[in-house]
XYZ file of N, CA, C and O in Angstrom:
560
model
N -42.781 23.836 44.270
C -43.188 22.916 45.299
C -42.381 21.626 45.122
O -42.359 21.034 44.071
N -41.661 21.157 46.183
C -40.821 19.963 46.082
C -41.415 18.839 46.916
O -41.970 19.073 47.970
N -41.278 17.607 46.404
C -41.724 16.465 47.195
C -40.525 15.880 47.929
O -39.419 16.406 47.865
N -40.691 14.759 48.635
C -39.613 14.197 49.439
C -38.470 13.622 48.624
O -37.400 13.381 49.150
N -38.613 13.409 47.345
C -37.543 12.887 46.500
C -36.706 13.984 45.874
O -35.847 13.720 45.068
N -36.955 15.238 46.212
C -36.191 16.342 45.665
C -36.672 16.769 44.290
O -36.025 17.551 43.622
N -37.823 16.271 43.843
C -38.346 16.647 42.538
C -39.207 17.896 42.724
O -40.048 17.954 43.607
N -38.965 18.867 41.889
C -39.708 20.124 41.976
C -40.782 20.134 40.908
O -40.516 19.888 39.741
N -41.991 20.401 41.353
C -43.110 20.521 40.421
C -43.305 22.008 40.147
O -43.539 22.782 41.049
N -43.182 22.392 38.921
C -43.358 23.796 38.560
C -44.537 23.905 37.607
O -44.768 23.022 36.786
N -45.260 24.972 37.726
C -46.367 25.229 36.811
C -45.878 26.223 35.770
O -45.473 27.333 36.083
N -45.887 25.799 34.539
C -45.410 26.637 33.444
C -46.627 27.079 32.638
O -47.482 26.275 32.288
N -46.682 28.376 32.356
C -47.824 28.886 31.584
C -47.567 28.715 30.098
O -46.470 28.957 29.614
N -48.586 28.241 29.430
C -48.493 28.106 27.985
C -48.986 29.395 27.357
O -49.288 30.355 28.050
N -49.103 29.437 26.037
C -49.539 30.633 25.308
C -50.834 31.212 25.856
O -51.004 32.420 25.932
N -51.760 30.375 26.266
C -53.036 30.860 26.810
C -52.909 31.071 28.307
O -51.843 31.256 28.852
N -53.994 31.015 29.001
C -53.991 31.227 30.441
C -53.877 29.899 31.199
O -53.975 29.861 32.395
N -53.654 28.829 30.460
C -53.594 27.503 31.061
C -52.191 27.222 31.605
O -51.186 27.535 30.965
N -52.123 26.624 32.803
C -50.842 26.270 33.414
C -50.620 24.766 33.283
O -51.513 23.973 33.524
N -49.382 24.374 32.908
C -49.042 22.966 32.709
C -47.983 22.572 33.746
O -46.956 23.243 33.865
N -48.232 21.482 34.513
C -47.217 21.062 35.489
C -45.984 20.488 34.786
O -46.091 19.844 33.758
N -44.820 20.778 35.332
C -43.572 20.301 34.748
C -42.666 19.827 35.875
O -42.560 20.474 36.915
N -42.019 18.670 35.686
C -41.133 18.129 36.700
C -39.708 18.606 36.469
O -39.201 18.558 35.368
N -39.065 19.059 37.533
C -37.671 19.485 37.476
C -36.988 18.931 38.718
O -37.613 18.748 39.746
N -35.696 18.687 38.631
C -34.985 18.104 39.767
C -34.082 19.134 40.408
O -33.717 20.140 39.802
N -33.659 18.842 41.638
C -32.864 19.766 42.435
C -31.374 19.493 42.251
O -30.890 18.438 42.609
N -30.594 20.432 41.712
C -29.155 20.248 41.448
C -28.332 20.324 42.716
O -27.239 19.787 42.789
N -28.811 21.003 43.739
C -28.021 21.145 44.957
C -28.066 19.889 45.812
O -27.329 19.771 46.762
N -28.902 18.931 45.480
C -28.980 17.704 46.251
C -27.792 16.808 45.913
O -27.202 16.928 44.848
N -27.431 15.898 46.809
C -26.273 15.031 46.565
C -26.429 14.124 45.357
O -25.460 13.614 44.851
N -27.621 13.925 44.866
C -27.846 13.061 43.723
C -27.434 13.681 42.406
O -27.504 13.043 41.369
N -27.017 14.928 42.398
C -26.561 15.588 41.182
C -27.699 15.968 40.250
O -27.544 15.989 39.042
N -28.849 16.272 40.802
C -30.001 16.636 39.983
C -29.934 18.124 39.654
O -29.353 18.903 40.383
N -30.533 18.510 38.569
C -30.451 19.903 38.155
C -31.656 20.700 38.655
O -32.742 20.177 38.821
N -31.435 21.976 38.895
C -32.484 22.894 39.349
C -33.208 23.497 38.148
O -32.656 23.561 37.061
N -34.404 23.972 38.386
C -35.053 24.729 37.314
C -34.250 25.998 37.037
O -33.504 26.470 37.886
N -34.410 26.544 35.888
C -33.604 27.667 35.444
C -33.566 28.819 36.439
O -32.503 29.369 36.689
N -34.640 29.187 37.010
C -34.681 30.321 37.910
C -34.089 30.037 39.263
O -33.856 30.951 40.034
N -33.818 28.800 39.618
C -33.358 28.472 40.957
C -31.926 27.955 40.984
O -31.506 27.346 41.950
N -31.140 28.157 39.961
C -29.748 27.717 39.963
C -28.971 28.540 40.968
O -29.279 29.688 41.229
N -27.917 27.908 41.520
C -27.127 28.586 42.533
C -26.382 29.781 41.967
O -26.068 29.851 40.794
N -26.084 30.746 42.858
C -25.357 31.953 42.443
C -23.914 31.618 42.112
O -23.265 32.355 41.395
N -23.406 30.521 42.628
C -22.028 30.124 42.387
C -21.742 29.978 40.892
O -20.735 30.452 40.399
N -22.631 29.303 40.178
C -22.434 29.098 38.745
C -22.604 30.393 37.954
O -21.927 30.596 36.963
N -23.519 31.232 38.376
C -23.756 32.479 37.653
C -22.632 33.481 37.859
O -22.312 34.250 36.966
N -22.010 33.511 39.047
C -20.986 34.507 39.331
C -19.657 34.199 38.653
O -18.854 35.092 38.472
N -19.430 32.947 38.255
C -18.162 32.596 37.625
C -18.384 32.384 36.128
O -19.065 31.469 35.717
N -17.775 33.214 35.355
C -17.886 33.133 33.902
C -16.989 32.008 33.395
O -15.852 31.864 33.826
N -17.516 31.206 32.468
C -16.749 30.067 31.953
C -15.502 30.507 31.184
O -14.614 29.706 30.954
N -15.417 31.718 30.779
C -14.247 32.220 30.053
C -13.232 32.872 30.973
O -12.170 33.283 30.515
N -13.536 32.973 32.261
C -12.633 33.674 33.178
C -11.415 32.800 33.493
O -11.456 31.567 33.396
N -10.339 33.457 33.865
C -9.101 32.760 34.211
C -9.296 31.907 35.458
O -8.773 30.792 35.547
N -10.039 32.435 36.418
C -10.271 31.693 37.652
C -11.032 30.394 37.365
O -10.692 29.340 37.894
N -12.048 30.484 36.517
C -12.831 29.307 36.161
C -11.936 28.266 35.476
O -11.948 27.084 35.830
N -11.152 28.712 34.509
C -10.257 27.788 33.799
C -9.239 27.156 34.753
O -8.940 25.968 34.663
N -8.729 27.964 35.678
C -7.761 27.457 36.647
C -8.413 26.390 37.545
O -7.827 25.328 37.784
N -9.615 26.663 38.006
C -10.327 25.685 38.845
C -10.636 24.401 38.074
O -10.504 23.307 38.605
N -11.059 24.550 36.829
C -11.347 23.368 36.006
C -10.075 22.542 35.791
O -10.090 21.316 35.871
N -8.972 23.241 35.530
C -7.706 22.555 35.311
C -7.281 21.794 36.562
O -6.874 20.633 36.486
N -7.391 22.434 37.715
C -7.042 21.774 38.976
C -7.954 20.577 39.236
O -7.506 19.519 39.674
N -9.234 20.760 38.963
C -10.185 19.668 39.161
C -9.882 18.502 38.222
O -9.905 17.341 38.626
N -9.600 18.815 36.970
C -9.278 17.756 36.005
C -8.029 16.982 36.424
O -7.979 15.759 36.309
N -7.031 17.707 36.919
C -5.809 17.053 37.377
C -6.099 16.172 38.592
O -5.583 15.051 38.696
N -6.930 16.660 39.490
C -7.281 15.881 40.685
C -8.039 14.608 40.297
O -7.802 13.538 40.873
N -8.925 14.729 39.329
C -9.691 13.564 38.866
C -8.752 12.544 38.232
O -8.849 11.342 38.505
N -7.825 13.010 37.388
C -6.864 12.097 36.754
C -6.021 11.381 37.810
O -5.797 10.170 37.737
N -5.564 12.158 38.798
C -4.737 11.596 39.861
C -5.522 10.550 40.656
O -5.005 9.473 40.963
N -6.758 10.855 40.963
C -7.613 9.927 41.700
C -7.844 8.640 40.914
O -7.777 7.532 41.459
N -8.106 8.784 39.626
C -8.332 7.603 38.784
C -7.067 6.758 38.657
O -7.131 5.530 38.666
N -5.913 7.423 38.558
C -4.646 6.681 38.488
C -4.391 5.911 39.780
O -3.939 4.766 39.751
N -4.686 6.571 40.925
C -4.520 5.885 42.206
C -5.434 4.666 42.285
O -5.029 3.616 42.767
N -6.666 4.817 41.823
C -7.608 3.698 41.851
C -7.113 2.552 40.965
O -7.164 1.377 41.367
N -6.634 2.884 39.765
C -6.114 1.854 38.866
C -4.891 1.174 39.461
O -4.742 -0.042 39.383
N -4.014 1.960 40.074
C -2.805 1.408 40.680
C -3.161 0.490 41.840
O -2.594 -0.591 41.994
N -4.121 0.914 42.638
C -4.547 0.094 43.777
C -5.143 -1.230 43.288
O -4.858 -2.291 43.856
N -5.950 -1.173 42.238
C -6.537 -2.391 41.668
C -5.441 -3.308 41.117
O -5.477 -4.524 41.315
N -4.463 -2.718 40.434
C -3.357 -3.509 39.886
C -2.529 -4.141 41.008
O -2.137 -5.309 40.916
N -2.270 -3.380 42.073
C -1.525 -3.913 43.212
C -2.279 -5.067 43.870
O -1.686 -6.085 44.228
N -3.575 -4.894 44.009
C -4.401 -5.941 44.617
C -4.381 -7.204 43.759
O -4.221 -8.313 44.278
N -4.523 -7.039 42.453
C -4.490 -8.187 41.545
C -3.139 -8.893 41.605
O -3.070 -10.124 41.638
N -2.079 -8.114 41.645
C -0.733 -8.676 41.740
C -0.580 -9.472 43.035
O -0.034 -10.581 43.040
N -1.064 -8.920 44.125
C -0.979 -9.595 45.433
C -1.803 -10.894 45.419
O -1.370 -11.914 45.967
N -2.973 -10.855 44.804
C -3.814 -12.053 44.701
C -3.072 -13.148 43.934
O -3.035 -14.303 44.368
N -2.473 -12.787 42.803
C -1.725 -13.772 42.005
C -0.531 -14.330 42.779
O -0.257 -15.529 42.734
N 0.150 -13.453 43.492
C 1.297 -13.870 44.301
C 0.847 -14.857 45.381
O 1.495 -15.895 45.589
N -0.265 -14.573 46.045
C -0.765 -15.452 47.099
C -1.261 -16.784 46.532
O -1.089 -17.831 47.166
N -1.837 -16.754 45.327
C -2.269 -18.004 44.687
C -1.066 -18.902 44.402
O -1.107 -20.107 44.651
N 0.005 -18.297 43.870
C 1.218 -19.077 43.579
C 1.816 -19.657 44.856
O 2.213 -20.819 44.892
N 1.860 -18.835 45.901
C 2.406 -19.311 47.176
C 1.533 -20.440 47.733
O 2.051 -21.434 48.263
N 0.237 -20.316 47.600
C -0.686 -21.342 48.079
C -0.461 -22.658 47.338
O -0.414 -23.726 47.954
N -0.300 -22.590 46.012
C -0.035 -23.801 45.222
C 1.287 -24.445 45.645
O 1.371 -25.672 45.781
N 2.290 -23.614 45.866
C 3.601 -24.124 46.292
C 3.493 -24.809 47.659
O 4.024 -25.903 47.869
N 2.763 -24.195 48.568
C 2.615 -24.775 49.901
C 1.790 -26.064 49.872
O 2.086 -27.011 50.614
N 0.778 -26.116 49.013
C -0.012 -27.342 48.882
C 0.843 -28.486 48.339
O 0.728 -29.631 48.794
N 1.720 -28.171 47.378
C 2.632 -29.193 46.846
C 3.581 -29.671 47.937
O 3.867 -30.880 48.047
N 4.058 -28.768 48.761
C 4.954 -29.126 49.858
C 4.228 -30.007 50.876
O 4.799 -30.973 51.396
N 2.961 -29.703 51.150
C 2.162 -30.514 52.074
C 2.029 -31.931 51.534
O 2.181 -32.913 52.275
N 1.753 -32.063 50.230
C 1.640 -33.395 49.622
C 2.938 -34.177 49.778
O 2.935 -35.349 50.153
N 4.049 -33.525 49.471
C 5.354 -34.178 49.558
C 5.655 -34.621 50.985
O 6.073 -35.761 51.226
N 5.417 -33.740 51.948
C 5.686 -34.072 53.345
C 4.742 -35.163 53.854
O 5.136 -36.002 54.671
N 3.507 -35.162 53.381
C 2.559 -36.214 53.776
C 3.021 -37.576 53.263
O 2.944 -38.580 53.979
N 3.502 -37.610 52.011
C 4.029 -38.862 51.463
C 5.241 -39.333 52.261
O 5.376 -40.512 52.580
N 6.131 -38.393 52.578
C 7.324 -38.726 53.350
C 6.938 -39.265 54.726
O 7.500 -40.266 55.200
N 5.969 -38.654 55.358
C 5.505 -39.115 56.664
C 4.938 -40.525 56.572
O 5.218 -41.381 57.421
N 4.165 -40.778 55.538
C 3.583 -42.107 55.332
C 4.670 -43.174 55.167
O 4.601 -44.255 55.761
N 5.684 -42.856 54.375
C 6.792 -43.798 54.159
C 7.520 -44.055 55.473
O 7.833 -45.210 55.820
N 7.786 -43.002 56.231
C 8.499 -43.163 57.502
C 7.673 -43.955 58.516
O 8.218 -44.769 59.270
N 6.374 -43.750 58.527
C 5.504 -44.531 59.423
C 5.560 -46.000 59.062
O 5.661 -46.871 59.939
N 5.462 -46.283 57.753
C 5.517 -47.672 57.289
C 6.848 -48.326 57.684
O 6.872 -49.475 58.156
N 7.961 -47.602 57.506
C 9.273 -48.131 57.885
C 9.348 -48.393 59.380
O 9.864 -49.423 59.834
N 8.829 -47.454 60.151
C 8.846 -47.613 61.604
C 8.029 -48.825 62.029
O 8.482 -49.638 62.840
N 6.826 -48.961 61.482
C 5.974 -50.090 61.844
C 6.610 -51.418 61.424
O 6.563 -52.410 62.156
N 7.207 -51.440 60.238
C 7.890 -52.653 59.752
C 9.037 -53.026 60.686
O 9.212 -54.191 61.058
N 9.803 -52.029 61.078
C 10.925 -52.253 61.985
C 10.424 -52.724 63.357
O 10.996 -53.646 63.950
N 9.361 -52.091 63.845
C 8.814 -52.462 65.150
C 8.299 -53.900 65.120
O 8.505 -54.657 66.080
N 7.651 -54.299 64.034
C 7.149 -55.674 63.927
C 8.300 -56.683 63.850
O 8.226 -57.759 64.443
N 9.332 -56.325 63.111
C 10.467 -57.262 62.999
C 11.173 -57.410 64.340
O 11.627 -58.491 64.687
N 11.260 -56.342 65.121
C 11.854 -56.439 66.455
C 10.986 -57.291 67.367
O 11.499 -58.108 68.145
N 9.685 -57.102 67.258
C 8.764 -57.868 68.100
C 8.830 -59.346 67.766
O 8.711 -60.207 68.646
N 9.039 -59.679 66.503
C 9.117 -61.084 66.097
C 10.415 -61.735 66.582
O 10.456 -62.926 66.887
N 11.506 -60.973 66.650
C 12.811 -61.503 67.042
C 13.001 -61.573 68.550
O 13.882 -62.266 69.022
N 12.245 -60.831 69.295
C 12.426 -60.796 70.749
C 11.649 -61.956 71.357
O 10.466 -62.148 71.090
N 12.344 -62.737 72.172
C 11.688 -63.829 72.885
C 11.525 -63.398 74.330
O 12.416 -62.776 74.901
N 10.418 -63.735 74.892
C 10.224 -63.312 76.279
C 11.225 -64.020 77.191
O 11.473 -65.217 77.066
N 11.835 -63.283 78.060
C 12.800 -63.812 79.017
C 12.126 -63.790 80.376
O 11.696 -62.738 80.849
N 12.047 -64.957 80.980
C 11.448 -65.037 82.306
C 12.591 -65.138 83.290
O 13.411 -66.051 83.235
N 12.645 -64.198 84.146
C 13.716 -64.187 85.142
C 13.084 -64.276 86.518
O 12.032 -63.703 86.768
N 13.765 -64.952 87.308
C 13.326 -65.074 88.684
C 13.673 -63.789 89.404
O 14.766 -63.252 89.266
N 12.779 -63.275 90.175
C 13.033 -62.017 90.852
C 14.125 -62.168 91.894
O 14.777 -61.205 92.257
N 14.344 -63.380 92.354
C 15.391 -63.595 93.351
C 16.761 -63.667 92.713
O 17.771 -63.529 93.371
N 16.798 -63.899 91.395
C 18.086 -64.072 90.755
C 18.711 -62.753 90.320
O 19.781 -62.734 89.762
N 18.033 -61.654 90.529
C 18.588 -60.341 90.156
C 19.134 -59.651 91.398
O 18.542 -59.715 92.468
N 20.241 -58.972 91.221
C 20.792 -58.222 92.334
C 20.106 -56.866 92.428
O 19.283 -56.522 91.585
N 20.464 -56.126 93.374
C 19.840 -54.836 93.567
C 20.216 -53.833 92.480
O 19.493 -52.896 92.228
N 21.321 -53.982 91.801
C 21.711 -53.038 90.755
C 21.126 -53.412 89.402
O 21.379 -52.759 88.409
N 20.352 -54.466 89.313
C 19.672 -54.833 88.080
C 20.396 -55.875 87.266
O 19.888 -56.322 86.258
N 21.585 -56.289 87.666
C 22.313 -57.307 86.914
C 21.916 -58.689 87.429
O 21.595 -58.868 88.602
N 21.980 -59.661 86.571
C 21.590 -61.022 86.957
C 22.728 -61.703 87.707
O 23.896 -61.521 87.391
N 22.369 -62.502 88.714
C 23.353 -63.241 89.484
C 23.519 -64.621 88.867
O 22.610 -65.156 88.277
N 24.677 -65.199 89.094
C 24.936 -66.555 88.577
C 24.653 -67.595 89.586
O 24.823 -67.630 90.681
């Protein structure tokens, strides 16, 4: 009798006529739980652990597992390498931003200083509108 969690309750008889409940789990479920002895799949019973086919399948499976683990390690290493590369690039770009900001500040200060000095040197010229010709030059 199984409950909703895949746990099988089996009644095992002891030496006397008394039955004792025992919990067993289901191996065919995705959780990798094991079945009670009498309910194991025929797949495991039909393949002898000493057979060539069994050894060949185990060997292929072991190779696949190794390959999968190597791919996972390589992917993690590639990701870490990319993270470090992006951190270095970010630091370099932040330094460049600082340098360009300082340069901009200096250029603004120079521009403002120059603009103020021009404003101080320029005297307003009042011209009579009648004294200018149509081409914009002043008449004598």
